[in-house]
Short mmCIF file of C-alpha atoms in Angstrom, two decimals:
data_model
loop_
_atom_site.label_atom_id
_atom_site.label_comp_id
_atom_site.label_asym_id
_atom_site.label_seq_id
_atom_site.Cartn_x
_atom_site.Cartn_y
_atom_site.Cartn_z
CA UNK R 1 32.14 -6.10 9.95
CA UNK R 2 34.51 -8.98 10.07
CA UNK R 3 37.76 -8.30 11.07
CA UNK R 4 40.46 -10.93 9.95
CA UNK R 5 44.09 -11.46 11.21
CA UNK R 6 46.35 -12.26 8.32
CA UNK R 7 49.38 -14.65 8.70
CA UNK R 8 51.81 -14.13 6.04
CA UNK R 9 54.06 -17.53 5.48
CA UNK R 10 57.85 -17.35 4.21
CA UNK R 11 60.07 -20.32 4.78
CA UNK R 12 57.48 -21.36 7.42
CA UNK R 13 57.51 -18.11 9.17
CA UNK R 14 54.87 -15.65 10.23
CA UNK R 15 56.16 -12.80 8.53
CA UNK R 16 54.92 -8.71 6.67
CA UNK R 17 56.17 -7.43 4.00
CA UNK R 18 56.05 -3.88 2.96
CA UNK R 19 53.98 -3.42 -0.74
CA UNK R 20 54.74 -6.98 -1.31
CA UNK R 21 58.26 -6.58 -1.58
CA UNK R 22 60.13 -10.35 -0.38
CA UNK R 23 63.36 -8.90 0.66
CA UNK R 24 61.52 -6.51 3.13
CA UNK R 25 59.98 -9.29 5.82
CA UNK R 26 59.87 -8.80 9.45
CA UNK R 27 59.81 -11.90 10.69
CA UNK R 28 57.02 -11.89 14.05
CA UNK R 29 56.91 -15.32 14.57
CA UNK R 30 58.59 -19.35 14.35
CA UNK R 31 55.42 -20.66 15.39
CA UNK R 32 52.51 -20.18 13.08
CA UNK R 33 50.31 -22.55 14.87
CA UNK R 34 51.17 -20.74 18.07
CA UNK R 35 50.31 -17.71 16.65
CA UNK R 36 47.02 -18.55 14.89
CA UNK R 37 45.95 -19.86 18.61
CA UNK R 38 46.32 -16.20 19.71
CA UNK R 39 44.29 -14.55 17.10
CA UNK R 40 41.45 -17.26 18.04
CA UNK R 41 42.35 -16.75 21.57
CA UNK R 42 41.73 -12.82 20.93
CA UNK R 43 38.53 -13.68 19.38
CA UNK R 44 38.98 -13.94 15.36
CA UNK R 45 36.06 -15.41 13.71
CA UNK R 46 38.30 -16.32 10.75
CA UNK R 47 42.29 -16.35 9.57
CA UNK R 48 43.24 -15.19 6.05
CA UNK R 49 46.93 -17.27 5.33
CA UNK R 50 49.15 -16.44 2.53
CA UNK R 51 52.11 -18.69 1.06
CA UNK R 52 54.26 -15.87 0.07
CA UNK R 53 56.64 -18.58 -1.37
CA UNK R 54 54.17 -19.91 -3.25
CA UNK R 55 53.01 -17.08 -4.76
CA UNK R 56 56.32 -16.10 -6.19
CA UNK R 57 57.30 -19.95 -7.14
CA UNK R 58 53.55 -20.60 -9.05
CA UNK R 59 52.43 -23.77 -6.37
CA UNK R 60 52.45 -24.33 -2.74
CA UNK R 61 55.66 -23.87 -0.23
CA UNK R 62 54.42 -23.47 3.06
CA UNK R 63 52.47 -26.40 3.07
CA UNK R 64 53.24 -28.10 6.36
CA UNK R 65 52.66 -24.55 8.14
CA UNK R 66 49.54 -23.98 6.72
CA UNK R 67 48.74 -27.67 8.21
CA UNK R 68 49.63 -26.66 11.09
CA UNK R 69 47.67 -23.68 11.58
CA UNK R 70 44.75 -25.52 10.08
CA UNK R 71 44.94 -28.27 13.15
CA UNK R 72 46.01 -25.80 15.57
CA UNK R 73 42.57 -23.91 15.32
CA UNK R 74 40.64 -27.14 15.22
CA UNK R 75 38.05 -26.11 13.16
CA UNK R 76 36.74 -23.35 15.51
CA UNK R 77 36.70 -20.77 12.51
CA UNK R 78 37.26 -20.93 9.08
CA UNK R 79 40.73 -20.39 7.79
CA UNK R 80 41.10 -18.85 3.73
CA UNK R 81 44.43 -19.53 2.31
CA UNK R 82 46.15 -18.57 -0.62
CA UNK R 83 49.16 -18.14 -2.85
CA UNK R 84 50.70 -20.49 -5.27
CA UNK R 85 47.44 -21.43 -6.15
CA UNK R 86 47.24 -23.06 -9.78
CA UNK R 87 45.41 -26.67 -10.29
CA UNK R 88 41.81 -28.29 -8.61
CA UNK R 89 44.31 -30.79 -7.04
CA UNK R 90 45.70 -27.97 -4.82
CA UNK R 91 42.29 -26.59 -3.92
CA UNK R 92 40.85 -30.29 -3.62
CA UNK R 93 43.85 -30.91 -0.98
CA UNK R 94 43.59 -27.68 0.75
CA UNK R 95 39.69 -28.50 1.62
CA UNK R 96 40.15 -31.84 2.57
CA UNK R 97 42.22 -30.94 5.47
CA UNK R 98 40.15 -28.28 6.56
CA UNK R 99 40.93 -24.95 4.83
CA UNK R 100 37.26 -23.25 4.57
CA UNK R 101 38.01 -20.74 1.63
CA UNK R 102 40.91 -20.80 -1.09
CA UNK R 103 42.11 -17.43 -2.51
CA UNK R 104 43.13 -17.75 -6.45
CA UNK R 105 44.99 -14.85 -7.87
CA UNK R 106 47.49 -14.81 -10.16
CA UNK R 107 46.39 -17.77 -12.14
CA UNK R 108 42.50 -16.23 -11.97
CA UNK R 109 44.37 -13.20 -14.23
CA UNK R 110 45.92 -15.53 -16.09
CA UNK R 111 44.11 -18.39 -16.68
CA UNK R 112 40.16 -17.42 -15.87
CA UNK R 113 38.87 -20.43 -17.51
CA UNK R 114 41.06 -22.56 -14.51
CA UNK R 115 38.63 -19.90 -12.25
CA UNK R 116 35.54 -20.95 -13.69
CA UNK R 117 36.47 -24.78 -13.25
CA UNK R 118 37.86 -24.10 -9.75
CA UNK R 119 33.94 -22.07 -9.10
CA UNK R 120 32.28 -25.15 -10.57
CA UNK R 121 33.66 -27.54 -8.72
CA UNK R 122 34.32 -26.25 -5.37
CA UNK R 123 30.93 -23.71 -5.13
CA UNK R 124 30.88 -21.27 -2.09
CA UNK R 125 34.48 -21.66 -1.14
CA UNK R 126 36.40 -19.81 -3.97
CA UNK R 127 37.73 -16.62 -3.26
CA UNK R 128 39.18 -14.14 -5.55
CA UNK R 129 42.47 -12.00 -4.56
CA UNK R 130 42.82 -8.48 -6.68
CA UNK R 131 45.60 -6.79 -5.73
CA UNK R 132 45.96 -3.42 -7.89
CA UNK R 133 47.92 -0.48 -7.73
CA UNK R 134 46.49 2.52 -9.53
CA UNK R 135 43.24 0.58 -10.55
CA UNK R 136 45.74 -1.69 -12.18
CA UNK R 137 46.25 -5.75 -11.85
CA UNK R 138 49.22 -6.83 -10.70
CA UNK R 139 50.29 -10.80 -10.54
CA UNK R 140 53.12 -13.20 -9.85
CA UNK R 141 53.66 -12.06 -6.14
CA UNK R 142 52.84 -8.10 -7.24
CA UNK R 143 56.09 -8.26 -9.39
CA UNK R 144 54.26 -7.80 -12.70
CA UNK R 145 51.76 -5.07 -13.00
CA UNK R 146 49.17 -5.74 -15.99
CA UNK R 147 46.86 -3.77 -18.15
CA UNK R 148 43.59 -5.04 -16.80
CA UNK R 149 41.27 -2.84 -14.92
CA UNK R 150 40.01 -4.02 -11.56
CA UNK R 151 36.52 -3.27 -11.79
CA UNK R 152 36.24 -5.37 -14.93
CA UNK R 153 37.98 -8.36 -14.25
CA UNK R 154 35.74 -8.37 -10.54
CA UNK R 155 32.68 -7.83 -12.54
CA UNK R 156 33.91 -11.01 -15.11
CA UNK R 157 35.22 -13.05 -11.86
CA UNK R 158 31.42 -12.47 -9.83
CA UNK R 159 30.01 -14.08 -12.72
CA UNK R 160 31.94 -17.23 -12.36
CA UNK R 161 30.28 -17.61 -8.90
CA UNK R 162 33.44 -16.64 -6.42
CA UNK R 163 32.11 -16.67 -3.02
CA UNK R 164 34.06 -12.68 -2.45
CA UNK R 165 36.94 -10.49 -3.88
CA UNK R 166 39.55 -9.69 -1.71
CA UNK R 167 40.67 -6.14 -2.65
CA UNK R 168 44.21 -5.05 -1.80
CA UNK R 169 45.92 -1.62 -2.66
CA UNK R 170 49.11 -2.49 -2.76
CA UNK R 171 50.58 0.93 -2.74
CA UNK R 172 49.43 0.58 1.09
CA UNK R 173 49.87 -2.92 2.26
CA UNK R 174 52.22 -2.88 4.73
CA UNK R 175 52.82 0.69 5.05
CA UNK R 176 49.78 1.36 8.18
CA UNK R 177 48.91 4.45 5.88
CA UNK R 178 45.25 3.72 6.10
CA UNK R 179 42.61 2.14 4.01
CA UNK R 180 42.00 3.39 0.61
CA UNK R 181 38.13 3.39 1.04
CA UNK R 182 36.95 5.69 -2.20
CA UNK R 183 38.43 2.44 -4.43
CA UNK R 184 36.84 -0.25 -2.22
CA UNK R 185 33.67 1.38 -1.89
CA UNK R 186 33.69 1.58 -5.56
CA UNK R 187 34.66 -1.79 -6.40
CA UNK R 188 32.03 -3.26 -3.83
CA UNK R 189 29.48 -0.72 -5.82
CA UNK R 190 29.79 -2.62 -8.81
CA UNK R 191 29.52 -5.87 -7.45
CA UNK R 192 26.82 -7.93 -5.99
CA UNK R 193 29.42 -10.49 -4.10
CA UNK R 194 31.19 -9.28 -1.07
CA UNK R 195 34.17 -7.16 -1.27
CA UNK R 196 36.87 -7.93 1.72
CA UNK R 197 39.50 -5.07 2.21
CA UNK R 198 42.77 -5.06 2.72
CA UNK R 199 46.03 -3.36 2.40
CA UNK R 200 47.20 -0.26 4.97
CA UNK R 201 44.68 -0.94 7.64
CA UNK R 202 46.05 1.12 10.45
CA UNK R 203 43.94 2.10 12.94
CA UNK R 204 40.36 2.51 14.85
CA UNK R 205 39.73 5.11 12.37
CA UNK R 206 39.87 2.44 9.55
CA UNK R 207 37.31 0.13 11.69
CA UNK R 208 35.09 3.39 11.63
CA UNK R 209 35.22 4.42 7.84
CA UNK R 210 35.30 0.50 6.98
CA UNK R 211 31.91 0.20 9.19
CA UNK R 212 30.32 3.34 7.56
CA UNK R 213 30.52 1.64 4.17
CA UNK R 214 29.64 -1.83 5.03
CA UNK R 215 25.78 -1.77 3.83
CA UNK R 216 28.10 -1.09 0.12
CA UNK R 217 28.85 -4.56 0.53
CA UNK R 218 31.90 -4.52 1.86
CA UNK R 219 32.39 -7.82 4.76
CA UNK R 220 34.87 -7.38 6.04
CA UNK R 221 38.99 -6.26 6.36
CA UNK R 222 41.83 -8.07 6.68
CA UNK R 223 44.49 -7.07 9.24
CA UNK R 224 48.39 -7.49 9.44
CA UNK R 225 51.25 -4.93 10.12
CA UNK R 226 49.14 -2.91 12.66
CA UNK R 227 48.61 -5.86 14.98
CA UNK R 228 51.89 -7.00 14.96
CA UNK R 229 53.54 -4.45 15.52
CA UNK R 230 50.77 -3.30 18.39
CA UNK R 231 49.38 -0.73 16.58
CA UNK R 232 45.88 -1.68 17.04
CA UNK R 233 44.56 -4.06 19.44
CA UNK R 234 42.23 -6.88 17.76
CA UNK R 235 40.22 -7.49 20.43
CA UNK R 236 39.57 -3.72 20.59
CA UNK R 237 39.37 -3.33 17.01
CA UNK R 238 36.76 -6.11 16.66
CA UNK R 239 34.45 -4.96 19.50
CA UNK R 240 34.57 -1.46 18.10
CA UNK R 241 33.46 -2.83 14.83
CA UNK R 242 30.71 -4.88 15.90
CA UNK R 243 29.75 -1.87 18.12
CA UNK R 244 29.70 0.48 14.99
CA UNK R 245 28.20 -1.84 12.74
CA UNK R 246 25.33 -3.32 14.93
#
């Protein structure tokens, strides 16, 4: 089970929100290269970033930051990125200088034929974000909540060739209240690509029940609130899931 530190950008800070919300950020760090360098340093095999800006505005604000981070790893592990995510120029820019995976979201919901061109032309490193609340879609930063299901528009994305779906309950994200494993294990059920969790992750007990349903076909978790605010201890948390899951 991959375990992955998240890095949350606003005005080129390191930064959670709670459910998404951009008036509720704790800021946890100036330096996002600095603190990138400690999650490698505590042994992350990869680092999810988000533009938080972006993903409100509709294109990319944290762009210098996310540079940053990208030369501050030097290429040890990959590094998935996204937010504000809308044209092949973006993505074409973001993997020239390094980023391994980029996330689409919003504009996937929105515009799925931009998906499918994004798929064709940049195969194995397209990711797709899903963030639901009740089974729901919701876009444009979480601010708009839609009518589509999430197990159909995963089913519709995997068939575009997305390299994963990143899952997040945003009823949880932020809020350490757990995992909500009975709608990832479902969603990774009905899909043959990898399903990446994320949203509420809390504690041991999440590396556990996340372990337990791996063979499902869900890779891994992403991590955020818990380890910043020293909740969980990564290095732990990633020993006890390769422990569990070997």
């Amino acid at each position: 089970m991959l375990l992955i530190p998240a890095i949350d950008l606003k005005d080129g800070r390191c930064v959670r929100l709670k459910q998404g919300d951009m008036n509720e950020a704790t800021v946890f760090s100036d330096d996002p290269g600095a603190m990138a360098r400690h999650w490698v340093e505590q042994g992350a095999r990869r680092i999810h970033l988000v533009d938080l800006n972006g993903a409100v505005a509709g294109r990319p604000r944290n762009e210098s930051a996310i540079r940053t981070i990208v030369d501050s790893v030097g290429g040890n592990i990959p590094v998935q990125v996204g937010g504000g995510i809308r044209d092949l120029d973006t993505i074409e820019r973001y993997l020239d200088h390094g980023i391994g995976y980029v996330i689409i979201g919003t504009a996937a919901v929105k515009n799925p034929g931009f998906l499918h061109d994004a798929c064709s032309a940049f195969p194995g490193q397209i990711m797709v974000g899903l963030d639901a609340r009740d089974g729901r879609v919701a876009t444009d930063g979480w601010s708009k909540l839609t009518g589509h299901d999430v197990l159909d528009l995963a089913r519709k994305f995997e068939g575009y060739g997305v390299e994963a779906i990143i899952y997040t309950d945003i009823g949880r994200d932020g809020m350490l209240s757990g995992v909500n494993i009975e709608a990832t294990v479902r969603l990774a059920r009905a899909l043959r690509v990898p399903v990446i969790a994320s949203g509420g992750f809390a504690s041991l007990e999440d590396v556990d029940k996340l372990c337990a349903i791996e063979d499902e076909g869900v890779e891994g978790a992403i991590l955020g609130r818990a380890l910043y605010e020293g909740k969980l201890d990564f290095r732990e948390a990633q020993a006890r899931a390769d422990e569990v899951g070997a």
